Coordinates of N, CA, C and O in Angstrom, one line a residue:
M1 N -11.4 -11.0 12.9 CA -11.4 -11.6 12.1 C -11.1 -10.9 10.9 O -10.7 -12.3 9.9
Q2 N -10.4 -10.1 10.1 CA -9.6 -9.8 9.0 C -8.7 -10.8 9.0 O -7.9 -11.9 7.8
A3 N -7.8 -11.2 10.2 CA -5.8 -12.3 10.2 C -6.9 -13.2 9.7 O -5.9 -14.6 8.9
A4 N -7.4 -14.0 10.0 CA -7.8 -14.9 10.3 C -8.5 -16.1 8.8 O -8.1 -16.6 8.8
V5 N -9.2 -14.6 8.3 CA -9.6 -14.8 7.2 C -8.6 -15.0 6.2 O -8.5 -15.4 5.1
I6 N -7.5 -13.9 6.0 CA -6.8 -13.6 4.9 C -5.7 -15.3 5.6 O -5.6 -15.5 4.3
E7 N -5.5 -15.6 7.1 CA -4.9 -17.2 7.2 C -4.8 -18.0 5.8 O -4.5 -18.6 5.6
Y8 N -6.6 -18.0 6.1 CA -7.6 -19.4 5.8 C -7.2 -19.1 4.3 O -7.3 -20.0 3.4
C9 N -7.7 -18.1 3.7 CA -7.6 -18.0 1.7 C -6.1 -18.3 1.3 O -5.1 -18.8 0.8
R10 N -4.8 -17.9 2.3 CA -3.7 -18.4 2.1 C -3.3 -19.5 2.4 O -2.7 -20.2 1.6
S11 N -4.0 -20.7 3.5 CA -2.7 -21.4 3.6 C -4.2 -22.6 3.4 O -3.6 -23.3 3.1
V12 N -5.7 -22.4 3.6 CA -5.8 -23.4 2.9 C -7.2 -23.4 1.1 O -7.1 -23.9 0.3
L13 N -7.0 -21.8 0.4 CA -7.4 -21.7 -0.4 C -5.8 -21.4 -1.5 O -5.9 -21.4 -2.9
G14 N -5.4 -21.3 -0.7 CA -3.5 -21.5 -1.0 C -3.3 -19.8 -2.2 O -2.6 -19.9 -3.2
R15 N -4.2 -19.1 -1.8 CA -4.2 -17.5 -2.0 C -3.2 -16.5 -1.5 O -3.3 -15.9 -0.5
S16 N -1.7 -17.2 -1.9 CA -0.7 -16.5 -1.1 C -0.5 -15.1 -1.1 O 0.1 -14.6 0.0
R17 N -1.2 -14.3 -2.3 CA -1.5 -12.9 -1.3 C -3.0 -11.8 -1.4 O -3.3 -10.9 -0.9
A18 N -3.6 -13.2 -0.6 CA -4.8 -12.8 -0.2 C -4.1 -11.8 0.5 O -3.2 -11.8 1.9
N19 N -5.4 -10.2 1.6 CA -4.9 -9.7 1.9 C -5.8 -9.1 2.5 O -7.7 -9.3 1.5
S20 N -6.4 -8.1 2.7 CA -7.3 -7.0 3.5 C -7.6 -5.1 2.9 O -5.9 -5.3 2.4
S21 N -8.2 -5.3 1.9 CA -7.7 -3.9 1.2 C -7.9 -2.7 1.9 O -7.1 -1.6 1.7
E22 N -7.7 -3.0 3.6 CA -8.1 -2.4 4.8 C -6.4 -2.2 5.0 O -5.7 -1.1 5.0
F23 N -5.6 -2.8 4.9 CA -3.8 -2.9 5.0 C -2.9 -2.9 3.0 O -2.1 -2.1 3.5
V24 N -3.8 -3.4 2.5 CA -3.0 -3.7 1.3 C -3.7 -2.9 -0.4 O -4.9 -3.4 0.1
G25 N -4.0 -2.2 -0.5 CA -3.6 -1.4 -1.5 C -4.1 -2.6 -2.8 O -2.2 -3.4 -3.0
G26 N -4.7 -1.8 -4.1 CA -4.4 -2.8 -5.5 C -4.3 -4.3 -5.6 O -4.1 -5.0 -6.1
L27 N -5.2 -4.8 -4.4 CA -5.1 -6.3 -4.4 C -6.3 -6.6 -5.8 O -7.2 -6.3 -6.6
E28 N -5.5 -7.5 -6.0 CA -6.9 -8.6 -7.8 C -8.3 -9.0 -6.7 O -8.3 -8.9 -6.4
P29 N -8.7 -7.6 -7.6 CA -10.3 -8.2 -7.4 C -11.2 -9.3 -7.3 O -10.4 -10.2 -7.7
D30 N -11.3 -9.7 -6.0 CA -12.6 -11.2 -6.1 C -11.5 -12.6 -6.2 O -11.4 -13.6 -6.3
V31 N -10.0 -12.4 -5.7 CA -9.2 -13.4 -5.3 C -7.9 -13.4 -4.8 O -7.8 -13.8 -3.4
E32 N -8.2 -11.4 -4.3 CA -6.2 -11.6 -3.6 C -7.4 -10.5 -2.2 O -6.8 -10.7 -1.2
D33 N -8.4 -9.7 -2.5 CA -9.1 -9.2 -1.4 C -10.2 -10.0 -0.8 O -11.1 -9.9 -1.1
A34 N -9.2 -10.2 0.1 CA -10.4 -11.5 0.9 C -11.3 -10.9 2.0 O -12.5 -11.7 2.1
V35 N -10.6 -9.2 2.6 CA -12.1 -8.8 3.1 C -11.5 -6.8 2.4 O -11.0 -6.7 2.2
I36 N -13.2 -7.2 2.7 CA -13.2 -5.2 1.3 C -13.9 -4.7 2.8 O -14.4 -4.8 3.7
F37 N -13.8 -3.7 1.9 CA -14.7 -1.8 2.3 C -16.0 -2.5 1.8 O -16.6 -2.3 1.5
M38 N -16.7 -2.3 2.7 CA -18.6 -2.5 3.1 C -19.2 -1.9 1.8 O -19.1 -0.8 2.0
P39 N -19.7 -2.6 1.1 CA -20.3 -1.6 -0.5 C -21.5 -0.1 0.4 O -20.7 0.8 -1.0
E40 N -21.6 -0.7 1.2 CA -22.7 0.5 0.6 C -22.0 1.3 2.3 O -22.4 3.2 2.7
G41 N -20.7 1.2 2.9 CA -19.8 2.4 3.5 C -19.9 3.6 2.5 O -19.6 3.7 1.5
D42 N -19.3 4.5 3.6 CA -18.7 6.1 2.8 C -17.5 6.2 3.4 O -17.2 6.8 4.5
R43 N -16.9 6.2 2.7 CA -15.1 6.3 2.6 C -14.2 7.7 3.5 O -14.0 8.5 3.7
E44 N -15.5 8.8 2.9 CA -15.6 10.5 2.8 C -16.0 10.4 4.2 O -15.7 11.4 4.8
R45 N -17.0 9.9 4.7 CA -18.0 10.4 5.5 C -17.5 8.9 7.1 O -18.3 8.4 6.7
M46 N -16.3 9.7 7.6 CA -16.4 8.2 8.0 C -17.5 8.7 9.9 O -17.7 6.9 10.2
G47 N -17.2 9.5 9.9 CA -18.4 9.4 11.2 C -19.7 8.7 11.1 O -20.7 9.7 10.7
G48 N -19.5 8.0 11.8 CA -21.5 7.6 11.9 C -21.6 6.9 10.9 O -22.7 6.2 11.0
T49 N -20.8 6.0 10.1 CA -20.8 6.0 9.2 C -20.2 3.8 10.1 O -20.4 2.8 8.4
M50 N -20.2 2.9 10.6 CA -19.8 1.6 10.6 C -21.3 1.4 10.3 O -23.0 1.9 10.6
R51 N -21.6 0.1 9.9 CA -22.7 -0.5 10.2 C -23.2 -0.8 11.2 O -22.2 -1.8 12.9
L52 N -24.3 -1.0 12.1 CA -24.5 -1.1 13.4 C -25.5 -2.3 13.6 O -26.3 -2.0 12.8
G53 N -26.6 -2.7 14.7 CA -27.3 -3.2 15.2 C -27.5 -5.2 14.7 O -26.3 -4.9 14.4
A54 N -28.5 -5.3 15.2 CA -28.1 -6.7 15.0 C -28.8 -7.1 13.6 O -29.1 -6.3 12.4
R55 N -27.9 -7.9 13.1 CA -27.9 -8.4 12.1 C -28.1 -11.0 11.9 O -27.4 -10.7 12.5
E56 N -28.8 -10.5 10.8 CA -29.5 -11.6 10.8 C -28.3 -12.2 9.9 O -27.8 -12.0 9.2
T57 N -27.8 -13.7 10.6 CA -26.5 -14.8 10.3 C -27.2 -16.2 10.0 O -27.3 -16.9 10.5
I58 N -27.3 -16.2 8.6 CA -27.6 -18.2 8.2 C -26.2 -18.8 8.6 O -25.4 -18.9 8.2
L59 N -26.1 -19.6 9.7 CA -25.5 -20.8 9.8 C -25.7 -21.6 9.2 O -26.8 -23.2 9.3
K60 N -24.4 -22.4 8.9 CA -24.1 -23.6 7.3 C -25.2 -25.3 8.5 O -23.5 -25.3 9.6
E61 N -25.6 -26.0 8.4 CA -25.8 -27.1 9.1 C -24.4 -27.8 9.3 O -23.6 -27.9 7.8
G62 N -24.1 -28.0 10.4 CA -22.5 -29.6 10.4 C -21.7 -28.4 10.8 O -20.6 -29.2 11.1
S63 N -22.2 -26.7 10.9 CA -20.2 -25.8 10.6 C -20.2 -26.2 12.6 O -21.3 -26.5 13.2
V64 N -19.5 -25.3 13.3 CA -19.4 -25.5 14.0 C -20.0 -24.2 14.9 O -20.8 -24.2 16.3
A65 N -20.5 -23.4 14.9 CA -20.9 -22.5 14.6 C -22.4 -22.8 15.0 O -23.5 -22.4 16.2
H66 N -22.7 -23.6 13.8 CA -24.2 -23.9 14.2 C -24.4 -25.0 14.8 O -25.1 -25.1 16.1
R67 N -23.2 -25.9 15.6 CA -23.6 -26.9 16.5 C -23.0 -26.0 18.0 O -24.2 -25.9 19.2
V68 N -22.7 -24.9 18.2 CA -22.2 -23.9 19.0 C -23.6 -23.4 19.6 O -24.6 -23.3 21.0
Y69 N -24.4 -22.3 18.4 CA -25.9 -21.8 18.6 C -26.8 -22.7 19.0 O -27.9 -22.3 19.7
G70 N -26.6 -24.0 17.9 CA -27.9 -25.0 18.0 C -29.2 -24.8 17.5 O -30.2 -24.3 17.2
T71 N -28.7 -23.5 16.3 CA -30.3 -23.6 15.5 C -29.4 -22.9 13.8 O -27.7 -22.7 14.0
D72 N -30.2 -22.6 13.3 CA -30.2 -21.7 12.0 C -29.4 -20.7 11.2 O -29.0 -20.1 10.7
K73 N -30.3 -19.4 12.5 CA -30.5 -18.4 11.9 C -29.8 -17.3 13.9 O -30.1 -17.8 15.1
V74 N -29.2 -16.5 13.3 CA -29.2 -16.1 14.6 C -28.7 -14.6 14.2 O -28.7 -14.3 13.2
M75 N -29.1 -13.3 15.7 CA -28.6 -12.1 15.3 C -27.8 -12.0 16.0 O -28.4 -11.6 17.3
E76 N -26.6 -10.9 15.2 CA -26.0 -10.9 16.3 C -25.2 -9.2 15.7 O -25.5 -8.3 15.1
R77 N -24.7 -8.5 17.0 CA -24.1 -7.1 16.7 C -23.3 -6.6 16.5 O -22.0 -7.3 17.1
H78 N -22.3 -5.9 15.5 CA -20.8 -5.9 15.2 C -20.7 -4.4 15.0 O -21.5 -3.9 14.4
R79 N -19.9 -4.2 15.0 CA -19.5 -2.9 14.8 C -18.1 -2.7 13.6 O -17.3 -3.3 14.1
H80 N -18.7 -2.6 12.4 CA -17.2 -2.1 11.6 C -17.3 -1.6 10.6 O -19.0 -1.4 9.9
R81 N -16.6 -1.8 9.3 CA -16.4 -0.9 7.9 C -15.6 -2.1 7.2 O -16.6 -1.6 6.3
Y82 N -15.1 -3.2 7.4 CA -15.3 -4.0 6.5 C -15.8 -5.4 6.9 O -16.3 -5.8 8.0
E83 N -15.7 -6.5 5.9 CA -16.6 -7.4 6.6 C -15.7 -8.5 4.8 O -15.0 -8.2 3.9
V84 N -16.0 -10.6 5.6 CA -15.8 -11.2 4.5 C -16.1 -10.5 2.6 O -17.5 -10.4 2.5
N85 N -14.9 -10.2 1.6 CA -15.9 -10.5 0.2 C -16.5 -11.5 0.7 O -16.8 -12.3 -0.1
P86 N -18.1 -11.2 -0.7 CA -19.3 -12.4 -0.4 C -18.7 -12.3 -1.9 O -18.9 -14.2 -2.1
A87 N -17.9 -12.1 -2.6 CA -17.4 -13.5 -3.7 C -16.6 -13.8 -3.5 O -16.3 -15.2 -4.3
I88 N -16.3 -14.7 -2.5 CA -15.0 -15.5 -2.1 C -15.9 -16.4 -0.6 O -15.0 -17.5 -0.8
V89 N -17.1 -16.3 -0.9 CA -18.0 -17.4 0.6 C -17.4 -18.2 -0.2 O -17.1 -19.5 0.5
P90 N -18.0 -19.0 -1.4 CA -18.7 -20.5 -2.1 C -16.9 -20.9 -2.0 O -17.1 -22.1 -1.8
D91 N -16.5 -20.0 -2.5 CA -14.6 -20.8 -1.6 C -14.2 -21.5 -0.8 O -13.7 -21.7 -0.4
L92 N -15.0 -20.4 0.1 CA -14.2 -20.3 1.5 C -14.9 -21.7 2.0 O -14.4 -22.3 2.2
E93 N -16.8 -21.9 1.5 CA -17.8 -22.4 2.3 C -17.6 -24.3 1.6 O -17.3 -24.9 2.1
A94 N -16.8 -24.2 0.4 CA -16.4 -25.1 -0.2 C -15.0 -25.8 -0.1 O -14.8 -27.2 -0.5
A95 N -14.0 -25.2 0.7 CA -12.7 -25.8 1.3 C -13.0 -26.8 2.1 O -13.5 -26.8 3.0

């Protein structure tokens, strides 16, 4: 997921320095940091701190995901500490 988001930001949005804060430090906030550490995460205590359990995802009408799932909302389970930077989601959706 991270590599796909980074590449999309670089190729489609023209953000040549886009990257993940997991891989590179010192990224320009909300411009280059395409993937960020979850705000509710804890960098000091890593054991048992992943986001777990089903989370609601709202699918945009007309998107590939909406067509595949055939619905507006899905519940999916993910295990991760990093996520797409919410600040750049509008730019990703508009592209």
